[in-house]
mmCIF file of C-alpha atoms and ligand atoms in Angstrom:
data_model
loop_
_atom_site.group_PDB
_atom_site.id
_atom_site.type_symbol
_atom_site.label_atom_id
_atom_site.label_comp_id
_atom_site.label_asym_id
_atom_site.label_seq_id
_atom_site.Cartn_x
_atom_site.Cartn_y
_atom_site.Cartn_z
ATOM 1 C CA MET C 1 44.649 142.595 -23.487
ATOM 2 C CA PHE C 2 47.256 142.197 -20.719
ATOM 3 C CA SER C 3 47.397 138.422 -20.329
ATOM 4 C CA LYS C 4 49.870 138.128 -17.441
ATOM 5 C CA LYS C 5 49.178 138.083 -13.720
ATOM 6 C CA THR C 6 50.033 141.275 -11.883
ATOM 7 C CA ILE C 7 50.644 142.036 -8.230
ATOM 8 C CA LYS C 8 46.888 142.571 -7.904
ATOM 9 C CA ASP C 9 46.256 138.912 -8.715
ATOM 10 C CA ILE C 10 48.324 137.495 -5.854
ATOM 11 C CA ASP C 11 48.470 137.694 -2.068
ATOM 12 C CA VAL C 12 51.700 139.290 -0.863
ATOM 13 C CA ASN C 13 50.763 139.660 2.782
ATOM 14 C CA GLY C 14 53.659 138.520 4.989
ATOM 15 C CA LYS C 15 55.699 137.563 1.914
ATOM 16 C CA LYS C 16 59.184 138.532 0.863
ATOM 17 C CA VAL C 17 58.820 139.944 -2.613
ATOM 18 C CA LEU C 18 61.783 140.174 -4.962
ATOM 19 C CA VAL C 19 61.128 143.091 -7.334
ATOM 20 C CA ARG C 20 63.220 143.533 -10.458
ATOM 21 C CA VAL C 21 63.160 147.295 -10.862
ATOM 22 C CA ASP C 22 64.867 149.444 -13.461
ATOM 23 C CA PHE C 23 67.141 151.549 -11.266
ATOM 24 C CA ASN C 24 69.630 151.978 -14.085
ATOM 25 C CA VAL C 25 69.746 155.722 -13.410
ATOM 26 C CA PRO C 26 72.584 158.159 -14.014
ATOM 27 C CA VAL C 27 74.890 158.284 -10.959
ATOM 28 C CA LYS C 28 77.848 160.659 -10.851
ATOM 29 C CA ASP C 29 80.242 160.826 -7.900
ATOM 30 C CA GLY C 30 77.696 159.008 -5.774
ATOM 31 C CA VAL C 31 74.847 161.386 -6.653
ATOM 32 C CA VAL C 32 71.707 160.268 -8.491
ATOM 33 C CA GLY C 33 70.830 162.448 -11.504
ATOM 34 C CA ASP C 34 67.546 162.045 -13.394
ATOM 35 C CA ASP C 35 65.299 159.998 -11.078
ATOM 36 C CA THR C 36 62.491 159.294 -13.573
ATOM 37 C CA ARG C 37 62.996 155.539 -13.308
ATOM 38 C CA ILE C 38 62.950 155.576 -9.515
ATOM 39 C CA GLN C 39 59.744 157.607 -9.483
ATOM 40 C CA ALA C 40 58.231 155.246 -12.049
ATOM 41 C CA ALA C 41 58.740 152.266 -9.706
ATOM 42 C CA LEU C 42 56.997 153.851 -6.702
ATOM 43 C CA PRO C 43 53.388 152.800 -7.450
ATOM 44 C CA THR C 44 54.414 149.133 -7.404
ATOM 45 C CA LEU C 45 56.632 149.474 -4.332
ATOM 46 C CA ASN C 46 53.995 151.385 -2.366
ATOM 47 C CA TYR C 47 51.266 148.917 -3.306
ATOM 48 C CA LEU C 48 53.355 145.969 -2.163
ATOM 49 C CA LEU C 49 54.238 147.650 1.140
ATOM 50 C CA GLU C 50 50.622 148.647 1.785
ATOM 51 C CA ASN C 51 49.650 145.023 1.279
ATOM 52 C CA GLY C 52 52.013 143.628 3.866
ATOM 53 C CA ALA C 53 55.082 142.633 1.860
ATOM 54 C CA ALA C 54 58.781 142.979 2.634
ATOM 55 C CA LEU C 55 60.656 144.232 -0.422
ATOM 56 C CA ILE C 56 63.884 142.938 -1.898
ATOM 57 C CA LEU C 57 64.785 145.136 -4.849
ATOM 58 C CA CYS C 58 67.259 144.198 -7.553
ATOM 59 C CA SER C 59 68.493 145.982 -10.662
ATOM 60 C CA HIS C 60 71.494 146.453 -12.872
ATOM 61 C CA LEU C 61 73.239 149.798 -13.202
ATOM 62 C CA GLY C 62 75.480 150.704 -16.114
ATOM 63 C CA ARG C 63 77.829 148.276 -17.773
ATOM 64 C CA PRO C 64 80.403 146.994 -15.266
ATOM 65 C CA LYS C 65 83.040 144.964 -17.115
ATOM 66 C CA ASP C 66 84.759 142.577 -14.724
ATOM 67 C CA GLY C 67 82.927 142.121 -11.461
ATOM 68 C CA PRO C 68 82.210 144.708 -8.796
ATOM 69 C CA ASP C 69 83.051 148.306 -9.688
ATOM 70 C CA PRO C 70 82.212 151.061 -7.170
ATOM 71 C CA GLN C 71 81.162 153.562 -9.847
ATOM 72 C CA PHE C 72 78.265 151.225 -10.733
ATOM 73 C CA SER C 73 77.183 150.514 -7.147
ATOM 74 C CA LEU C 74 73.483 150.806 -6.286
ATOM 75 C CA LYS C 75 74.314 152.150 -2.806
ATOM 76 C CA PRO C 76 73.628 155.801 -3.794
ATOM 77 C CA VAL C 77 70.293 154.652 -5.241
ATOM 78 C CA ALA C 78 69.421 152.954 -1.927
ATOM 79 C CA ASP C 79 70.130 156.204 -0.081
ATOM 80 C CA TYR C 80 68.119 158.161 -2.637
ATOM 81 C CA LEU C 81 65.146 155.790 -2.383
ATOM 82 C CA SER C 82 65.272 156.070 1.397
ATOM 83 C CA ARG C 83 64.858 159.841 1.097
ATOM 84 C CA VAL C 84 62.083 159.550 -1.493
ATOM 85 C CA MET C 85 60.121 156.984 0.526
ATOM 86 C CA GLY C 86 60.836 158.585 3.865
ATOM 87 C CA LYS C 87 61.918 155.369 5.527
ATOM 88 C CA PRO C 88 65.068 153.287 5.941
ATOM 89 C CA VAL C 89 66.269 151.262 2.965
ATOM 90 C CA ALA C 90 68.791 148.547 3.742
ATOM 91 C CA PHE C 91 71.558 147.693 1.303
ATOM 92 C CA ALA C 92 73.272 144.340 0.690
ATOM 93 C CA GLU C 93 76.706 144.471 -0.908
ATOM 94 C CA ASP C 94 75.995 141.423 -3.035
ATOM 95 C CA CYS C 95 72.835 140.324 -4.844
ATOM 96 C CA VAL C 96 73.328 136.601 -4.125
ATOM 97 C CA GLY C 97 75.325 134.501 -1.669
ATOM 98 C CA PRO C 98 75.735 134.755 2.134
ATOM 99 C CA VAL C 99 75.609 138.574 2.336
ATOM 100 C CA ALA C 100 72.333 138.755 0.437
ATOM 101 C CA GLU C 101 70.875 135.764 2.299
ATOM 102 C CA LYS C 102 71.651 137.244 5.697
ATOM 103 C CA ALA C 103 70.098 140.593 4.742
ATOM 104 C CA ALA C 104 66.991 138.966 3.262
ATOM 105 C CA ASN C 105 66.463 136.586 6.201
ATOM 106 C CA GLY C 106 65.993 139.398 8.677
ATOM 107 C CA LEU C 107 63.266 141.218 6.730
ATOM 108 C CA THR C 108 59.802 141.743 8.167
ATOM 109 C CA PRO C 109 56.731 143.278 6.469
ATOM 110 C CA GLY C 110 57.298 146.927 5.571
ATOM 111 C CA ASP C 111 61.086 146.543 5.264
ATOM 112 C CA ILE C 112 62.962 147.463 2.093
ATOM 113 C CA LEU C 113 66.264 145.976 1.004
ATOM 114 C CA ILE C 114 68.212 146.837 -2.143
ATOM 115 C CA LEU C 115 70.642 144.281 -3.489
ATOM 116 C CA GLU C 116 73.884 145.329 -5.155
ATOM 117 C CA ASN C 117 74.093 145.557 -8.972
ATOM 118 C CA THR C 118 73.130 142.217 -10.520
ATOM 119 C CA ARG C 119 75.707 142.751 -13.283
ATOM 120 C CA PHE C 120 78.552 142.528 -10.783
ATOM 121 C CA HIS C 121 78.147 138.814 -11.556
ATOM 122 C CA SER C 122 78.915 137.913 -15.164
ATOM 123 C CA GLU C 123 76.352 135.090 -14.773
ATOM 124 C CA GLU C 124 73.551 137.691 -14.824
ATOM 125 C CA LYS C 125 73.796 138.311 -18.566
ATOM 126 C CA LYS C 126 74.363 134.617 -19.275
ATOM 127 C CA ASN C 127 71.048 133.821 -17.601
ATOM 128 C CA ASP C 128 72.919 131.300 -15.445
ATOM 129 C CA GLU C 129 70.590 128.822 -13.769
ATOM 130 C CA ASN C 130 72.614 128.529 -10.579
ATOM 131 C CA MET C 131 72.563 132.287 -10.015
ATOM 132 C CA ALA C 132 68.836 132.339 -10.786
ATOM 133 C CA ARG C 133 68.204 129.702 -8.099
ATOM 134 C CA GLN C 134 70.266 131.663 -5.568
ATOM 135 C CA LEU C 135 68.418 134.893 -6.294
ATOM 136 C CA ALA C 136 65.046 133.140 -6.147
ATOM 137 C CA ALA C 137 65.949 131.563 -2.783
ATOM 138 C CA LEU C 138 65.917 135.020 -1.171
ATOM 139 C CA ALA C 139 62.180 135.548 -1.675
ATOM 140 C CA ASP C 140 58.701 133.993 -1.850
ATOM 141 C CA VAL C 141 57.452 135.847 -4.917
ATOM 142 C CA TYR C 142 59.032 137.552 -7.938
ATOM 143 C CA VAL C 143 57.731 140.749 -9.502
ATOM 144 C CA ASN C 144 59.108 142.135 -12.743
ATOM 145 C CA ASP C 145 58.626 145.887 -13.014
ATOM 146 C CA ALA C 146 61.669 146.615 -15.170
ATOM 147 C CA PHE C 147 60.262 147.307 -18.602
ATOM 148 C CA GLY C 148 63.584 148.762 -19.800
ATOM 149 C CA THR C 149 65.288 145.369 -19.563
ATOM 150 C CA ALA C 150 62.313 143.107 -20.308
ATOM 151 C CA HIS C 151 63.763 142.454 -23.782
ATOM 152 C CA ARG C 152 66.776 140.771 -22.173
ATOM 153 C CA ALA C 153 66.744 137.158 -20.993
ATOM 154 C CA HIS C 154 69.010 137.665 -17.986
ATOM 155 C CA VAL C 155 68.964 136.073 -14.525
ATOM 156 C CA SER C 156 67.126 138.947 -12.852
ATOM 157 C CA THR C 157 64.665 139.455 -15.718
ATOM 158 C CA GLU C 158 63.951 135.941 -16.898
ATOM 159 C CA GLY C 159 65.881 133.097 -15.215
ATOM 160 C CA VAL C 160 64.672 133.873 -11.699
ATOM 161 C CA ALA C 161 61.044 133.751 -12.854
ATOM 162 C CA ARG C 162 61.370 129.993 -13.353
ATOM 163 C CA PHE C 163 61.928 129.375 -9.649
ATOM 164 C CA LEU C 164 59.277 131.585 -8.032
ATOM 165 C CA PRO C 165 55.659 132.557 -8.631
ATOM 166 C CA ALA C 166 56.289 135.424 -11.072
ATOM 167 C CA VAL C 167 54.004 138.358 -11.859
ATOM 168 C CA ALA C 168 54.142 141.836 -13.381
ATOM 169 C CA GLY C 169 54.363 145.163 -11.565
ATOM 170 C CA PHE C 170 52.278 148.184 -12.517
ATOM 171 C CA LEU C 171 54.951 149.862 -14.626
ATOM 172 C CA LEU C 172 55.538 146.785 -16.747
ATOM 173 C CA GLU C 173 51.791 146.336 -17.102
ATOM 174 C CA LYS C 174 51.284 149.949 -18.164
ATOM 175 C CA GLU C 175 54.090 149.900 -20.721
ATOM 176 C CA ILE C 176 52.893 146.676 -22.278
ATOM 177 C CA LYS C 177 49.285 147.857 -22.310
ATOM 178 C CA TYR C 178 50.067 151.026 -24.242
ATOM 179 C CA LEU C 179 52.724 149.714 -26.591
ATOM 180 C CA GLY C 180 51.159 146.284 -27.014
ATOM 181 C CA GLN C 181 47.739 147.691 -27.746
ATOM 182 C CA ALA C 182 49.133 150.299 -30.137
ATOM 183 C CA VAL C 183 50.846 147.620 -32.168
ATOM 184 C CA ALA C 184 48.386 144.736 -31.912
ATOM 185 C CA ASP C 185 45.027 146.479 -31.927
ATOM 186 C CA PRO C 186 45.337 150.246 -32.420
ATOM 187 C CA GLU C 187 42.368 152.511 -32.741
ATOM 188 C CA LYS C 188 42.568 153.736 -36.331
ATOM 189 C CA PRO C 189 43.805 155.809 -38.073
ATOM 190 C CA PHE C 190 47.094 154.578 -36.658
ATOM 191 C CA VAL C 191 50.100 156.758 -37.447
ATOM 192 C CA ALA C 192 53.713 155.828 -36.737
ATOM 193 C CA ILE C 193 56.548 158.348 -36.835
ATOM 194 C CA LEU C 194 60.091 157.066 -37.200
ATOM 195 C CA GLY C 195 63.386 158.893 -37.201
ATOM 196 C CA GLY C 196 66.655 158.987 -35.331
ATOM 197 C CA ALA C 197 70.085 157.684 -36.093
ATOM 198 C CA LYS C 198 70.066 153.978 -35.223
ATOM 199 C CA ILE C 199 68.747 153.071 -38.622
ATOM 200 C CA SER C 200 69.623 149.386 -38.983
ATOM 201 C CA ASP C 201 68.199 148.698 -35.500
ATOM 202 C CA LYS C 202 64.884 150.063 -36.684
ATOM 203 C CA ILE C 203 64.407 148.330 -40.036
ATOM 204 C CA GLY C 204 62.387 145.583 -38.335
ATOM 205 C CA VAL C 205 60.258 148.267 -36.727
ATOM 206 C CA ILE C 206 59.480 149.979 -40.031
ATOM 207 C CA LYS C 207 58.604 146.652 -41.635
ATOM 208 C CA ASN C 208 56.228 145.723 -38.839
ATOM 209 C CA LEU C 209 54.614 149.156 -38.629
ATOM 210 C CA LEU C 210 54.188 149.454 -42.389
ATOM 211 C CA SER C 211 51.990 146.374 -42.227
ATOM 212 C CA LYS C 212 49.870 147.804 -39.395
ATOM 213 C CA ALA C 213 49.785 151.585 -39.682
ATOM 214 C CA ASP C 214 47.720 153.810 -41.965
ATOM 215 C CA ALA C 215 50.689 156.136 -42.337
ATOM 216 C CA VAL C 216 54.365 155.876 -41.444
ATOM 217 C CA LEU C 217 56.007 159.306 -41.302
ATOM 218 C CA ILE C 218 59.758 159.250 -41.767
ATOM 219 C CA GLY C 219 62.289 161.839 -40.620
ATOM 220 C CA GLY C 220 65.743 162.153 -39.099
ATOM 221 C CA GLY C 221 68.613 160.011 -40.304
ATOM 222 C CA MET C 222 66.057 157.365 -41.206
ATOM 223 C CA ALA C 223 64.838 159.505 -44.128
ATOM 224 C CA ASN C 224 68.298 159.606 -45.644
ATOM 225 C CA ILE C 225 68.378 155.939 -46.593
ATOM 226 C CA PHE C 226 65.109 156.413 -48.469
ATOM 227 C CA PHE C 227 66.424 159.513 -50.278
ATOM 228 C CA LYS C 228 69.488 157.507 -51.224
ATOM 229 C CA ALA C 229 67.274 154.615 -52.334
ATOM 230 C CA GLN C 230 65.359 157.053 -54.561
ATOM 231 C CA GLY C 231 68.640 157.995 -56.214
ATOM 232 C CA TYR C 232 69.240 161.425 -54.630
ATOM 233 C CA PRO C 233 72.790 162.351 -53.774
ATOM 234 C CA VAL C 234 72.770 163.070 -50.023
ATOM 235 C CA ALA C 235 76.362 164.415 -49.841
ATOM 236 C CA ASP C 236 77.643 164.307 -46.232
ATOM 237 C CA SER C 237 74.347 163.202 -44.666
ATOM 238 C CA LEU C 238 74.298 160.320 -42.195
ATOM 239 C CA VAL C 239 73.590 157.130 -44.166
ATOM 240 C CA GLU C 240 73.846 153.465 -43.276
ATOM 241 C CA GLU C 241 74.775 151.997 -46.653
ATOM 242 C CA GLU C 242 73.702 148.447 -45.692
ATOM 243 C CA ALA C 243 70.164 149.705 -45.168
ATOM 244 C CA VAL C 244 69.744 151.302 -48.598
ATOM 245 C CA GLU C 245 68.816 148.069 -50.398
ATOM 246 C CA THR C 246 66.174 147.342 -47.775
ATOM 247 C CA ALA C 247 64.898 150.885 -48.193
ATOM 248 C CA LYS C 248 64.490 150.290 -51.936
ATOM 249 C CA ALA C 249 62.421 147.183 -51.289
ATOM 250 C CA LEU C 250 60.300 148.995 -48.711
ATOM 251 C CA LEU C 251 59.676 151.911 -51.099
ATOM 252 C CA ALA C 252 58.489 149.469 -53.740
ATOM 253 C CA GLN C 253 56.130 147.658 -51.331
ATOM 254 C CA ALA C 254 54.864 150.406 -49.100
ATOM 255 C CA GLY C 255 53.090 152.708 -51.530
ATOM 256 C CA ALA C 256 51.317 155.692 -50.000
ATOM 257 C CA THR C 257 51.610 154.456 -46.410
ATOM 258 C CA LEU C 258 55.237 155.533 -46.306
ATOM 259 C CA ARG C 259 55.644 159.339 -46.162
ATOM 260 C CA LEU C 260 58.959 161.079 -46.693
ATOM 261 C CA PRO C 261 59.990 164.688 -46.048
ATOM 262 C CA VAL C 262 59.228 167.078 -48.910
ATOM 263 C CA ASP C 263 61.659 169.677 -47.602
ATOM 264 C CA ILE C 264 64.795 169.500 -45.492
ATOM 265 C CA VAL C 265 67.207 171.703 -43.569
ATOM 266 C CA ILE C 266 70.794 171.258 -44.688
ATOM 267 C CA ALA C 267 74.005 172.441 -43.014
ATOM 268 C CA ASP C 268 77.617 172.764 -44.114
ATOM 269 C CA GLY C 269 78.909 171.023 -40.989
ATOM 270 C CA PHE C 270 77.806 168.997 -37.985
ATOM 271 C CA SER C 271 77.663 171.768 -35.400
ATOM 272 C CA ALA C 272 75.202 174.091 -33.687
ATOM 273 C CA ASP C 273 76.479 177.121 -35.597
ATOM 274 C CA ALA C 274 76.980 175.585 -39.057
ATOM 275 C CA ASN C 275 75.616 177.556 -42.001
ATOM 276 C CA HIS C 276 72.210 176.215 -42.888
ATOM 277 C CA LYS C 277 69.355 176.573 -45.342
ATOM 278 C CA THR C 278 66.005 175.012 -46.129
ATOM 279 C CA MET C 279 65.433 173.374 -49.516
ATOM 280 C CA ASN C 280 62.769 171.281 -51.218
ATOM 281 C CA MET C 281 63.856 167.665 -51.322
ATOM 282 C CA GLY C 282 66.316 167.196 -54.151
ATOM 283 C CA PRO C 283 70.017 166.536 -54.618
ATOM 284 C CA VAL C 284 71.954 167.713 -51.552
ATOM 285 C CA PRO C 285 74.870 169.913 -52.673
ATOM 286 C CA ASP C 286 78.436 168.697 -52.074
ATOM 287 C CA GLY C 287 79.788 169.618 -48.649
ATOM 288 C CA TRP C 288 76.283 169.793 -47.109
ATOM 289 C CA ARG C 289 74.285 167.413 -44.966
ATOM 290 C CA ILE C 290 70.656 166.972 -43.917
ATOM 291 C CA LEU C 291 70.137 167.828 -40.239
ATOM 292 C CA ASP C 292 66.366 168.373 -39.989
ATOM 293 C CA ILE C 293 63.043 168.107 -41.774
ATOM 294 C CA GLY C 294 61.679 171.365 -43.202
ATOM 295 C CA PRO C 295 58.565 173.423 -42.270
ATOM 296 C CA GLU C 296 56.379 172.108 -45.097
ATOM 297 C CA THR C 297 57.072 168.554 -43.951
ATOM 298 C CA VAL C 298 56.188 169.521 -40.384
ATOM 299 C CA ALA C 299 52.894 170.972 -41.670
ATOM 300 C CA ASN C 300 52.116 167.810 -43.669
ATOM 301 C CA TYR C 301 52.933 165.514 -40.767
ATOM 302 C CA THR C 302 50.939 167.698 -38.363
ATOM 303 C CA LYS C 303 47.856 167.290 -40.533
ATOM 304 C CA VAL C 304 48.199 163.496 -40.616
ATOM 305 C CA ILE C 305 48.774 163.394 -36.844
ATOM 306 C CA SER C 306 45.734 165.625 -36.191
ATOM 307 C CA GLU C 307 43.495 163.112 -37.974
ATOM 308 C CA ALA C 308 44.878 160.061 -36.147
ATOM 309 C CA LYS C 309 43.409 158.096 -33.239
ATOM 310 C CA THR C 310 46.677 156.405 -32.258
ATOM 311 C CA VAL C 311 50.174 157.836 -32.736
ATOM 312 C CA VAL C 312 53.468 156.122 -31.955
ATOM 313 C CA TRP C 313 56.734 158.028 -32.240
ATOM 314 C CA ASN C 314 60.298 156.756 -32.108
ATOM 315 C CA GLY C 315 63.320 158.719 -33.262
ATOM 316 C CA PRO C 316 63.911 162.506 -33.509
ATOM 317 C CA MET C 317 63.218 164.267 -36.826
ATOM 318 C CA GLY C 318 66.599 166.005 -36.766
ATOM 319 C CA VAL C 319 69.629 166.819 -34.670
ATOM 320 C CA PHE C 320 67.482 168.464 -31.987
ATOM 321 C CA GLU C 321 70.493 168.785 -29.691
ATOM 322 C CA PHE C 322 71.412 171.847 -31.820
ATOM 323 C CA SER C 323 68.598 174.386 -31.424
ATOM 324 C CA GLU C 324 68.734 175.464 -35.071
ATOM 325 C CA PHE C 325 67.941 171.869 -36.090
ATOM 326 C CA ALA C 326 65.345 171.119 -33.411
ATOM 327 C CA LYS C 327 62.392 172.718 -35.197
ATOM 328 C CA GLY C 328 61.259 169.546 -36.974
ATOM 329 C CA THR C 329 61.380 167.468 -33.796
ATOM 330 C CA PHE C 330 59.684 170.127 -31.674
ATOM 331 C CA GLY C 331 57.100 170.694 -34.416
ATOM 332 C CA VAL C 332 56.162 167.026 -34.363
ATOM 333 C CA ALA C 333 56.119 167.096 -30.542
ATOM 334 C CA GLN C 334 53.657 170.005 -30.765
ATOM 335 C CA ALA C 335 51.478 168.030 -33.179
ATOM 336 C CA LEU C 336 51.375 165.130 -30.707
ATOM 337 C CA ALA C 337 50.553 167.522 -27.873
ATOM 338 C CA ASP C 338 47.675 169.022 -29.874
ATOM 339 C CA THR C 339 46.036 165.875 -31.264
ATOM 340 C CA GLU C 340 43.113 164.091 -29.604
ATOM 341 C CA ALA C 341 44.773 160.758 -30.376
ATOM 342 C CA VAL C 342 46.408 158.406 -27.905
ATOM 343 C CA THR C 343 50.073 159.362 -28.215
ATOM 344 C CA ILE C 344 53.032 157.180 -27.277
ATOM 345 C CA VAL C 345 56.691 158.177 -27.400
ATOM 346 C CA GLY C 346 59.555 155.711 -26.993
ATOM 347 C CA GLY C 347 63.318 155.801 -27.413
ATOM 348 C CA GLY C 348 66.062 157.415 -25.322
ATOM 349 C CA GLU C 349 66.655 160.537 -27.396
ATOM 350 C CA SER C 350 63.028 160.863 -28.489
ATOM 351 C CA VAL C 351 61.911 161.029 -24.868
ATOM 352 C CA ALA C 352 64.708 163.490 -24.089
ATOM 353 C CA ALA C 353 63.546 165.644 -27.017
ATOM 354 C CA VAL C 354 59.929 165.650 -25.891
ATOM 355 C CA LYS C 355 61.002 166.626 -22.375
ATOM 356 C CA LYS C 356 63.190 169.382 -23.805
ATOM 357 C CA SER C 357 60.241 170.687 -25.808
ATOM 358 C CA GLY C 358 58.283 171.153 -22.569
ATOM 359 C CA LEU C 359 55.350 169.148 -23.958
ATOM 360 C CA ALA C 360 55.892 165.845 -22.143
ATOM 361 C CA GLY C 361 52.830 166.429 -19.963
ATOM 362 C CA LYS C 362 50.621 166.409 -23.063
ATOM 363 C CA ILE C 363 51.742 162.985 -24.273
ATOM 364 C CA THR C 364 49.536 160.032 -23.270
ATOM 365 C CA HIS C 365 52.377 157.633 -22.564
ATOM 366 C CA ILE C 366 56.123 158.176 -22.452
ATOM 367 C CA SER C 367 57.901 154.849 -22.475
ATOM 368 C CA THR C 368 60.733 154.327 -19.994
ATOM 369 C CA GLY C 369 62.441 151.699 -22.125
ATOM 370 C CA GLY C 370 64.350 152.368 -25.348
ATOM 371 C CA GLY C 371 65.345 148.927 -26.623
ATOM 372 C CA ALA C 372 62.330 147.224 -25.086
ATOM 373 C CA SER C 373 59.909 149.679 -26.672
ATOM 374 C CA LEU C 374 61.553 149.138 -30.065
ATOM 375 C CA GLU C 375 61.166 145.377 -29.747
ATOM 376 C CA MET C 376 57.502 145.869 -28.878
ATOM 377 C CA LEU C 377 57.048 148.044 -31.977
ATOM 378 C CA GLU C 378 58.782 145.360 -33.970
ATOM 379 C CA GLY C 379 56.116 142.931 -32.770
ATOM 380 C CA LEU C 380 58.560 140.744 -30.833
ATOM 381 C CA THR C 381 57.801 138.930 -27.569
ATOM 382 C CA LEU C 382 59.796 140.209 -24.595
ATOM 383 C CA PRO C 383 61.445 137.325 -22.677
ATOM 384 C CA GLY C 384 60.960 139.070 -19.331
ATOM 385 C CA LEU C 385 57.242 139.275 -20.001
ATOM 386 C CA ALA C 386 56.882 135.785 -21.447
ATOM 387 C CA ALA C 387 58.393 134.316 -18.255
ATOM 388 C CA LEU C 388 55.546 135.614 -16.058
ATOM 389 C CA GLN C 389 52.459 133.638 -15.062
ATOM 390 C CA ASP C 390 49.450 133.846 -17.353
ATOM 391 C CA LYS C 391 46.205 135.182 -15.942
HETATM 392 P P1 ADP P 1 66.013 157.091 -30.007
HETATM 393 O O1 ADP P 1 67.042 157.143 -28.913
HETATM 394 O O2 ADP P 1 64.865 158.008 -29.756
HETATM 395 O O3 ADP P 1 65.583 155.693 -30.337
HETATM 396 P P2 ADP P 1 68.103 157.186 -31.992
HETATM 397 O O4 ADP P 1 69.042 156.707 -30.946
HETATM 398 O O5 ADP P 1 67.832 156.278 -33.138
HETATM 399 O O6 ADP P 1 66.714 157.645 -31.334
HETATM 400 O O7 ADP P 1 68.633 158.534 -32.637
HETATM 401 C C1 ADP P 1 68.709 159.739 -31.929
HETATM 402 C C2 ADP P 1 69.678 160.675 -32.568
HETATM 403 O O8 ADP P 1 69.408 160.849 -33.941
HETATM 404 C C3 ADP P 1 69.643 162.065 -31.990
HETATM 405 O O9 ADP P 1 70.730 162.223 -31.114
HETATM 406 C C4 ADP P 1 69.717 162.987 -33.206
HETATM 407 O O10 ADP P 1 70.717 163.970 -33.104
HETATM 408 C C5 ADP P 1 70.051 162.040 -34.328
HETATM 409 N N1 ADP P 1 69.558 162.489 -35.639
HETATM 410 C C6 ADP P 1 68.308 162.806 -35.994
HETATM 411 N N2 ADP P 1 68.254 163.221 -37.263
HETATM 412 C C7 ADP P 1 69.511 163.170 -37.735
HETATM 413 C C8 ADP P 1 70.130 163.503 -38.987
HETATM 414 N N3 ADP P 1 69.423 163.964 -40.018
HETATM 415 N N4 ADP P 1 71.472 163.339 -39.099
HETATM 416 C C9 ADP P 1 72.197 162.879 -38.061
HETATM 417 N N5 ADP P 1 71.678 162.556 -36.861
HETATM 418 C C10 ADP P 1 70.357 162.697 -36.699
HETATM 419 MG MG1 MG P 2 69.030 156.507 -28.896
#
C-alpha cells in the first residue's frame, strides 16, 4: 500500500540527514504550548540517531510576512526538543547560507541541529530551485516527516527532494497508510462523517467520499447548505451561498448514501448562553440559527457507525466550543470510541473536539495534518509525498 521508500529502506549510518519535521507548534513569549507535533516526530528522530545519523531538522513556524521575525523563531522549539530528548540540540539562525553551512559541517553522528524557520525566506513558499539546492547541500539524505505540510510544494517539502535521496519518515508513512487506505481501499462498510464550517473547502471531499463510502453522515455548518438546497429557510444559520447549487446537485445524485440530520439544536444568538431548543428538521424560525445536531440524529449516526468497519471523520457536528452545543460532536466522538471499526479523525477543530471529549485514546488514528488530511480525503496526490523515492 505505501509505495514510497522510508528510512528503513536506506542506510543512514554516518550520514547527515535533513529531516523536514512539522514543528509548527504554538509558541507564546518563547514558550512552547501543545507539543503534540514534537512528540509525533520522535520515533523518526530516535530511529535515525540509533542508526548512526547526524540530524539536521527544518520546519516552518507560523506565517512570518517579510523575512525573519523573532516571534516565529524555532529557537524555543530547539530548547524544548533538547529537554525532551535529554541531549544538546544546536540551533542555526538561518536555514541556508553560511550560518547553516558552518553549523551543518561540524556535525558528527548523534548530533542534532535545528535550522531557523524556513519561511524566513520568501523563496520557501515559491519552491525556489536555488534555495532548494542550498538546503540540499547541507545533508546527504532527505527525510520528509511533515505530514501537515505535505500538501504544499515548497522548498523544504518538495523542491529539496529533487537534489537528495529522499524518503519518508514514520509519521508521514503512518498518516498516509491510514488515510490513504481508508480512501483507496477501505474495509467496508465505510462511513464518512463530515461537518465543520469550512464548507467550500470540503465540497471536493464530499464528492470523492460519496463515490467511495457506504454512508456519508453530514452535520455542522455543512448540513446547512443541504437544508437550504432542500428549500428550508435556515434563518441566521451559517451558510455559504456559493455552495448551495453544488449541494442541490449532490442531493440529486447521492441518494441514500448521503444522510442529513433529522433534528437540530437552534439558538437565538451565537453565544454559549444563547436561548436554545431542539426541533425536528424543518423551517428555522426567524432570529434563530442551527448550532448543533439533535439527539435523534446522534442516535441514527451512532447506529450507522456501530455497523461500520472503517470510519473517517472531519468537521465538528456543532459549535462544540460552547458546551450547550457540544452534545452532537461529543455524541459522535463516543460512537467512534465504541465501534469496533478502524476510526480516523482529521481536521484542526475536529481533533481538538475529540481531545476535549476525553476519548482521543479510543480513536485508531488521529491525523496531525488538517489541510493535508483533507486533500487525502479528496483523493488528491500530495506533492511532498510524490517527490519521494518509490520503493
Ligand atoms: P476542521 O478544523 O475539523 O476541519 P472546520 O474548520 O471546517 O473543521 O470547522 C470547525 C468549526 O465549525 C468549529 O469551530 C465549529 O464551531 C464550527 N461549526 C460546527 N457546526 C457549526 C454550525 N452549525 N454553525 C456554525 N459553526 C459551526
Ligand atoms: Mg478548522
